[in-house]
Amino acid sequence: MTTPATTPSGTPSPASPAVTRAEYCVIACAEAWRDNGEVLASPMGTVPSIGARLARLTFAPDLLLTDGEAMLIGDVPAVGAPSGVTEGWLPYRRHLTMVMGGRRHVMMGASQIDRFGNQNISCIGDWRRPKRQLLGVRGAPVNTLNNPVSYWIPRHSTRVFVEKVDMISGVGYDSAAAAGPSATRFHDLRRVVSDLGVFDFATPDHAMRVVSLHPGVPLDQVREATGFALVAPDGEVPATREPTAEELRLIREVVDPRGLRDREVRS
């Protein structure tokens, strides 16, 4: 389901096509970097990349962006387009220094994620004899123990949102607590954005809760697509906020004029 675009004052903008599900996801991802200050944004995926660029162009001007390789960039090119302004050199070793120092907010993907935010990108099934071999643990443990982490899930389903991950790649709240102060000192899972809604871990036991649902998504649909019991607010669940007319223009004309977002999230 889509809704009419709105102007900054909240009134419908008849000149703009209806807001798509992908565009709500972009807004939700962009909001992950609100009030972060001068930190490195590391978005993984098309929609998070659009979201990070949108945040930089609007409410997070201090956000640092890279070209996806080894350069800090000073402009905000469209996704997939080259940068024309180089601000700094950020090779792998310096990138790791920023990770260890907490000056980076990464939005990773997850093949599995559970109620306490443990993430798996390594294998499906028993590690000793997996059914599927995936990326491997990579940098997920250091990411989740040293700098803010959010997650982007383009297909919300019980295959991804599971009761318990098959292998812990990114450290969740229960695993960090079990490991002790060295794991919890800088552990900070901010939010999970999926094609159905936005979630966080702001509950007494850090279990995943519903923050908002994208317009047209009922709570029952989310519960059916989740392999564990989600914490939800009493009463009506808030809707993911509407993009302003200017945000829609930036998404459609500046950051993603080729409409790559719609390939990752179906309308």
Tab-separated table of C-alpha atoms in Angstrom:
chain	number	residue	atom	x	y	z
A	1	MET	CA	0.000	0.000	0.000
A	2	THR	CA	1.200	3.516	-0.712
A	3	THR	CA	0.142	6.913	0.558
A	4	PRO	CA	0.282	10.369	-1.028
A	5	ALA	CA	3.491	12.320	-0.693
A	6	THR	CA	3.382	15.240	1.699
A	7	THR	CA	4.866	18.699	1.865
A	8	PRO	CA	6.969	19.761	4.890
A	9	SER	CA	3.778	21.087	6.460
A	10	GLY	CA	2.209	17.643	6.125
A	11	THR	CA	-0.281	18.468	3.370
A	12	PRO	CA	-0.528	16.173	0.341
A	13	SER	CA	1.526	17.094	-2.703
A	14	PRO	CA	-0.578	16.296	-5.774
A	15	ALA	CA	2.420	16.713	-8.111
A	16	SER	CA	4.324	13.819	-6.479
A	17	PRO	CA	3.617	10.133	-7.109
A	18	ALA	CA	2.572	8.078	-4.095
A	19	VAL	CA	5.263	7.153	-1.592
A	20	THR	CA	6.471	3.602	-2.178
A	21	ARG	CA	7.360	0.968	0.403
A	22	ALA	CA	11.002	1.302	-0.650
A	23	GLU	CA	10.915	5.019	0.097
A	24	TYR	CA	9.536	4.417	3.581
A	25	CYS	CA	12.426	1.996	4.095
A	26	VAL	CA	14.880	4.669	2.926
A	27	ILE	CA	13.436	7.130	5.447
A	28	ALA	CA	13.621	4.535	8.236
A	29	CYS	CA	17.252	3.760	7.406
A	30	ALA	CA	18.168	7.443	7.206
A	31	GLU	CA	16.717	7.998	10.675
A	32	ALA	CA	19.240	5.513	12.087
A	33	TRP	CA	21.959	8.166	11.615
A	34	ARG	CA	20.007	11.085	13.085
A	35	ASP	CA	21.977	12.970	15.781
A	36	ASN	CA	25.047	10.768	15.262
A	37	GLY	CA	27.356	13.726	14.711
A	38	GLU	CA	30.677	13.338	12.915
A	39	VAL	CA	30.877	9.554	12.541
A	40	LEU	CA	31.480	7.315	9.567
A	41	ALA	CA	28.319	5.866	8.053
A	42	SER	CA	28.854	2.344	6.707
A	43	PRO	CA	25.655	1.289	4.940
A	44	MET	CA	25.519	-2.215	3.483
A	45	GLY	CA	22.835	-2.535	0.846
A	46	THR	CA	21.151	-0.266	-1.662
A	47	VAL	CA	18.396	1.128	0.563
A	48	PRO	CA	20.753	1.864	3.502
A	49	SER	CA	23.161	3.578	1.075
A	50	ILE	CA	20.360	5.816	-0.162
A	51	GLY	CA	19.319	6.441	3.437
A	52	ALA	CA	22.820	7.471	4.537
A	53	ARG	CA	23.136	9.886	1.625
A	54	LEU	CA	19.703	11.322	2.346
A	55	ALA	CA	20.635	11.834	6.006
A	56	ARG	CA	23.833	13.633	4.977
A	57	LEU	CA	21.881	15.956	2.668
A	58	THR	CA	19.239	16.810	5.261
A	59	PHE	CA	19.416	16.379	9.037
A	60	ALA	CA	22.918	14.853	9.467
A	61	PRO	CA	25.347	17.169	7.589
A	62	ASP	CA	28.343	16.060	9.698
A	63	LEU	CA	28.004	12.431	8.650
A	64	LEU	CA	31.087	11.005	6.913
A	65	LEU	CA	30.628	9.013	3.710
A	66	THR	CA	33.022	6.898	1.666
A	67	ASP	CA	33.170	5.883	-1.966
A	68	GLY	CA	32.794	2.269	-0.853
A	69	GLU	CA	36.521	1.631	-1.196
A	70	ALA	CA	39.217	3.811	0.377
A	71	MET	CA	38.193	7.445	0.009
A	72	LEU	CA	36.246	9.813	2.241
A	73	ILE	CA	34.047	11.857	-0.076
A	74	GLY	CA	32.946	15.456	0.274
A	75	ASP	CA	29.998	15.369	-2.094
A	76	VAL	CA	26.893	13.183	-2.187
A	77	PRO	CA	26.700	11.482	-5.585
A	78	ALA	CA	23.861	9.274	-6.691
A	79	VAL	CA	24.157	5.647	-5.657
A	80	GLY	CA	26.414	3.939	-8.177
A	81	ALA	CA	27.889	7.205	-9.479
A	82	PRO	CA	31.507	8.284	-8.875
A	83	SER	CA	32.359	10.983	-6.378
A	84	GLY	CA	33.855	14.247	-7.593
A	85	VAL	CA	35.211	15.473	-4.238
A	86	THR	CA	37.785	13.548	-2.194
A	87	GLU	CA	38.182	14.658	1.423
A	88	GLY	CA	40.507	12.001	2.761
A	89	TRP	CA	42.247	8.673	2.436
A	90	LEU	CA	40.713	5.817	4.421
A	91	PRO	CA	42.538	2.558	3.745
A	92	TYR	CA	41.502	-0.634	5.505
A	93	ARG	CA	43.865	-0.226	8.467
A	94	ARG	CA	42.535	3.267	9.235
A	95	HIS	CA	38.985	2.078	8.779
A	96	LEU	CA	39.608	-0.543	11.462
A	97	THR	CA	40.940	2.161	13.771
A	98	MET	CA	37.639	4.017	13.446
A	99	VAL	CA	35.756	0.788	14.162
A	100	MET	CA	37.777	0.118	17.305
A	101	GLY	CA	37.318	3.703	18.464
A	102	GLY	CA	33.540	3.733	18.039
A	103	ARG	CA	33.516	6.482	15.397
A	104	ARG	CA	31.481	4.429	12.949
A	105	HIS	CA	27.824	3.451	12.705
A	106	VAL	CA	27.383	0.442	10.448
A	107	MET	CA	24.106	-0.856	9.069
A	108	MET	CA	24.720	-4.516	8.293
A	109	GLY	CA	22.583	-7.224	6.798
A	110	ALA	CA	21.637	-10.512	8.453
A	111	SER	CA	20.870	-13.977	7.164
A	112	GLN	CA	19.380	-14.629	10.611
A	113	ILE	CA	18.652	-12.374	13.576
A	114	ASP	CA	17.044	-13.320	16.881
A	115	ARG	CA	15.031	-11.562	19.586
A	116	PHE	CA	18.138	-10.233	21.366
A	117	GLY	CA	19.923	-9.038	18.232
A	118	ASN	CA	22.335	-11.896	17.651
A	119	GLN	CA	23.108	-11.909	13.937
A	120	ASN	CA	24.253	-14.721	11.662
A	121	ILE	CA	25.943	-14.255	8.286
A	122	SER	CA	28.122	-17.351	8.461
A	123	CYS	CA	26.166	-20.562	7.902
A	124	ILE	CA	22.729	-22.158	8.097
A	125	GLY	CA	22.540	-25.311	10.191
A	126	ASP	CA	25.102	-26.851	12.511
A	127	TRP	CA	28.517	-25.208	12.066
A	128	ARG	CA	30.210	-28.609	11.919
A	129	ARG	CA	28.014	-29.696	9.011
A	130	PRO	CA	26.094	-26.693	7.683
A	131	LYS	CA	23.261	-26.877	5.178
A	132	ARG	CA	24.435	-23.597	3.616
A	133	GLN	CA	27.785	-21.843	3.763
A	134	LEU	CA	27.416	-18.042	3.760
A	135	LEU	CA	29.836	-15.094	3.980
A	136	GLY	CA	31.579	-16.084	7.173
A	137	VAL	CA	31.769	-14.096	10.395
A	138	ARG	CA	33.910	-11.346	8.843
A	139	GLY	CA	34.001	-8.154	10.952
A	140	ALA	CA	30.642	-8.579	12.673
A	141	PRO	CA	31.959	-9.348	16.208
A	142	VAL	CA	34.195	-6.264	16.313
A	143	ASN	CA	31.456	-4.118	14.785
A	144	THR	CA	28.940	-5.119	17.438
A	145	LEU	CA	31.340	-4.749	20.378
A	146	ASN	CA	32.972	-1.430	19.488
A	147	ASN	CA	30.645	0.847	17.532
A	148	PRO	CA	26.925	1.457	16.971
A	149	VAL	CA	25.257	-1.157	14.770
A	150	SER	CA	21.912	-1.273	12.999
A	151	TYR	CA	20.515	-3.917	10.657
A	152	TRP	CA	18.718	-3.846	7.312
A	153	ILE	CA	16.505	-6.808	6.330
A	154	PRO	CA	14.912	-6.380	2.870
A	155	ARG	CA	12.736	-9.519	3.230
A	156	HIS	CA	11.100	-9.900	6.636
A	157	SER	CA	10.363	-13.598	7.185
A	158	THR	CA	10.625	-16.403	9.716
A	159	ARG	CA	13.730	-17.615	7.873
A	160	VAL	CA	15.530	-14.430	8.933
A	161	PHE	CA	13.811	-13.494	12.213
A	162	VAL	CA	14.477	-16.709	14.148
A	163	GLU	CA	14.157	-17.812	17.761
A	164	LYS	CA	17.891	-18.548	17.929
A	165	VAL	CA	20.547	-18.004	15.266
A	166	ASP	CA	22.476	-21.048	14.039
A	167	MET	CA	25.773	-19.253	14.633
A	168	ILE	CA	26.561	-15.943	16.314
A	169	SER	CA	28.400	-13.579	13.989
A	170	GLY	CA	27.186	-10.240	15.367
A	171	VAL	CA	26.859	-10.161	19.154
A	172	GLY	CA	23.369	-9.672	20.616
A	173	TYR	CA	22.429	-8.290	24.009
A	174	ASP	CA	22.125	-11.637	25.806
A	175	SER	CA	25.444	-12.867	24.417
A	176	ALA	CA	27.203	-9.640	25.363
A	177	ALA	CA	25.800	-9.831	28.897
A	178	ALA	CA	26.996	-13.425	29.228
A	179	ALA	CA	30.504	-12.410	28.128
A	180	GLY	CA	30.744	-9.661	30.740
A	181	PRO	CA	31.863	-6.008	30.918
A	182	SER	CA	34.432	-6.286	28.136
A	183	ALA	CA	31.603	-7.118	25.716
A	184	THR	CA	28.935	-4.785	27.075
A	185	ARG	CA	31.002	-1.613	27.577
A	186	PHE	CA	30.474	-0.274	24.046
A	187	HIS	CA	27.793	-2.686	22.835
A	188	ASP	CA	25.073	-0.625	21.118
A	189	LEU	CA	22.473	-2.114	18.765
A	190	ARG	CA	20.389	0.831	17.548
A	191	ARG	CA	17.631	-0.428	15.265
A	192	VAL	CA	16.490	-3.056	12.797
A	193	VAL	CA	14.759	-1.893	9.633
A	194	SER	CA	12.901	-4.367	7.437
A	195	ASP	CA	10.522	-4.050	4.516
A	196	LEU	CA	7.690	-4.278	7.064
A	197	GLY	CA	8.760	-1.942	9.851
A	198	VAL	CA	11.276	-0.584	12.335
A	199	PHE	CA	12.373	-2.357	15.512
A	200	ASP	CA	14.743	-1.752	18.424
A	201	PHE	CA	15.811	-3.337	21.721
A	202	ALA	CA	14.668	-0.661	24.190
A	203	THR	CA	12.988	-3.113	26.579
A	204	PRO	CA	14.044	-4.135	30.111
A	205	ASP	CA	15.613	-7.387	28.883
A	206	HIS	CA	16.673	-5.954	25.491
A	207	ALA	CA	14.224	-8.126	23.555
A	208	MET	CA	13.281	-6.816	20.121
A	209	ARG	CA	10.256	-4.549	20.035
A	210	VAL	CA	8.159	-2.883	17.344
A	211	VAL	CA	8.878	0.842	16.957
A	212	SER	CA	6.809	1.526	13.840
A	213	LEU	CA	5.214	-0.271	10.915
A	214	HIS	CA	5.333	0.973	7.357
A	215	PRO	CA	1.943	2.240	6.136
A	216	GLY	CA	-0.290	-0.593	5.001
A	217	VAL	CA	1.452	-3.242	7.140
A	218	PRO	CA	-0.734	-4.741	9.906
A	219	LEU	CA	0.861	-5.991	13.121
A	220	ASP	CA	-0.532	-9.499	12.537
A	221	GLN	CA	1.451	-9.736	9.294
A	222	VAL	CA	4.663	-8.853	11.124
A	223	ARG	CA	3.980	-11.352	13.905
A	224	GLU	CA	3.346	-14.115	11.340
A	225	ALA	CA	6.624	-13.276	9.589
A	226	THR	CA	8.655	-13.357	12.813
A	227	GLY	CA	9.897	-16.557	14.448
A	228	PHE	CA	9.654	-15.232	18.014
A	229	ALA	CA	7.305	-13.105	20.102
A	230	LEU	CA	7.802	-9.417	19.381
A	231	VAL	CA	7.213	-6.787	22.036
A	232	ALA	CA	4.626	-4.317	20.733
A	233	PRO	CA	3.162	-1.130	22.211
A	234	ASP	CA	-0.280	-1.208	23.764
A	235	GLY	CA	-2.887	0.179	21.422
A	236	GLU	CA	-2.187	1.352	17.909
A	237	VAL	CA	1.350	0.845	16.582
A	238	PRO	CA	2.906	4.063	15.199
A	239	ALA	CA	3.446	4.326	11.448
A	240	THR	CA	6.867	4.997	9.961
A	241	ARG	CA	7.038	8.719	9.354
A	242	GLU	CA	6.175	10.272	6.023
A	243	PRO	CA	8.987	11.708	3.892
A	244	THR	CA	8.778	15.416	3.242
A	245	ALA	CA	8.392	16.718	-0.295
A	246	GLU	CA	12.061	17.745	-0.268
A	247	GLU	CA	13.181	14.314	0.925
A	248	LEU	CA	11.179	12.679	-1.859
A	249	ARG	CA	12.778	14.991	-4.398
A	250	LEU	CA	16.257	14.148	-3.122
A	251	ILE	CA	15.560	10.407	-3.177
A	252	ARG	CA	14.042	10.405	-6.655
A	253	GLU	CA	16.111	13.044	-8.440
A	254	VAL	CA	19.459	13.266	-6.634
A	255	VAL	CA	20.368	10.130	-4.680
A	256	ASP	CA	18.590	7.365	-6.606
A	257	PRO	CA	17.362	8.678	-9.968
A	258	ARG	CA	17.630	5.163	-11.478
A	259	GLY	CA	15.145	3.740	-8.964
A	260	LEU	CA	17.520	1.092	-7.605
A	261	ARG	CA	15.578	1.101	-4.317
A	262	ASP	CA	12.623	-0.593	-6.009
A	263	ARG	CA	14.793	-3.545	-6.987
A	264	GLU	CA	15.542	-4.223	-3.310
A	265	VAL	CA	12.054	-3.600	-1.916
A	266	ARG	CA	8.915	-4.379	-3.867
A	267	SER	CA	6.164	-1.786	-3.779
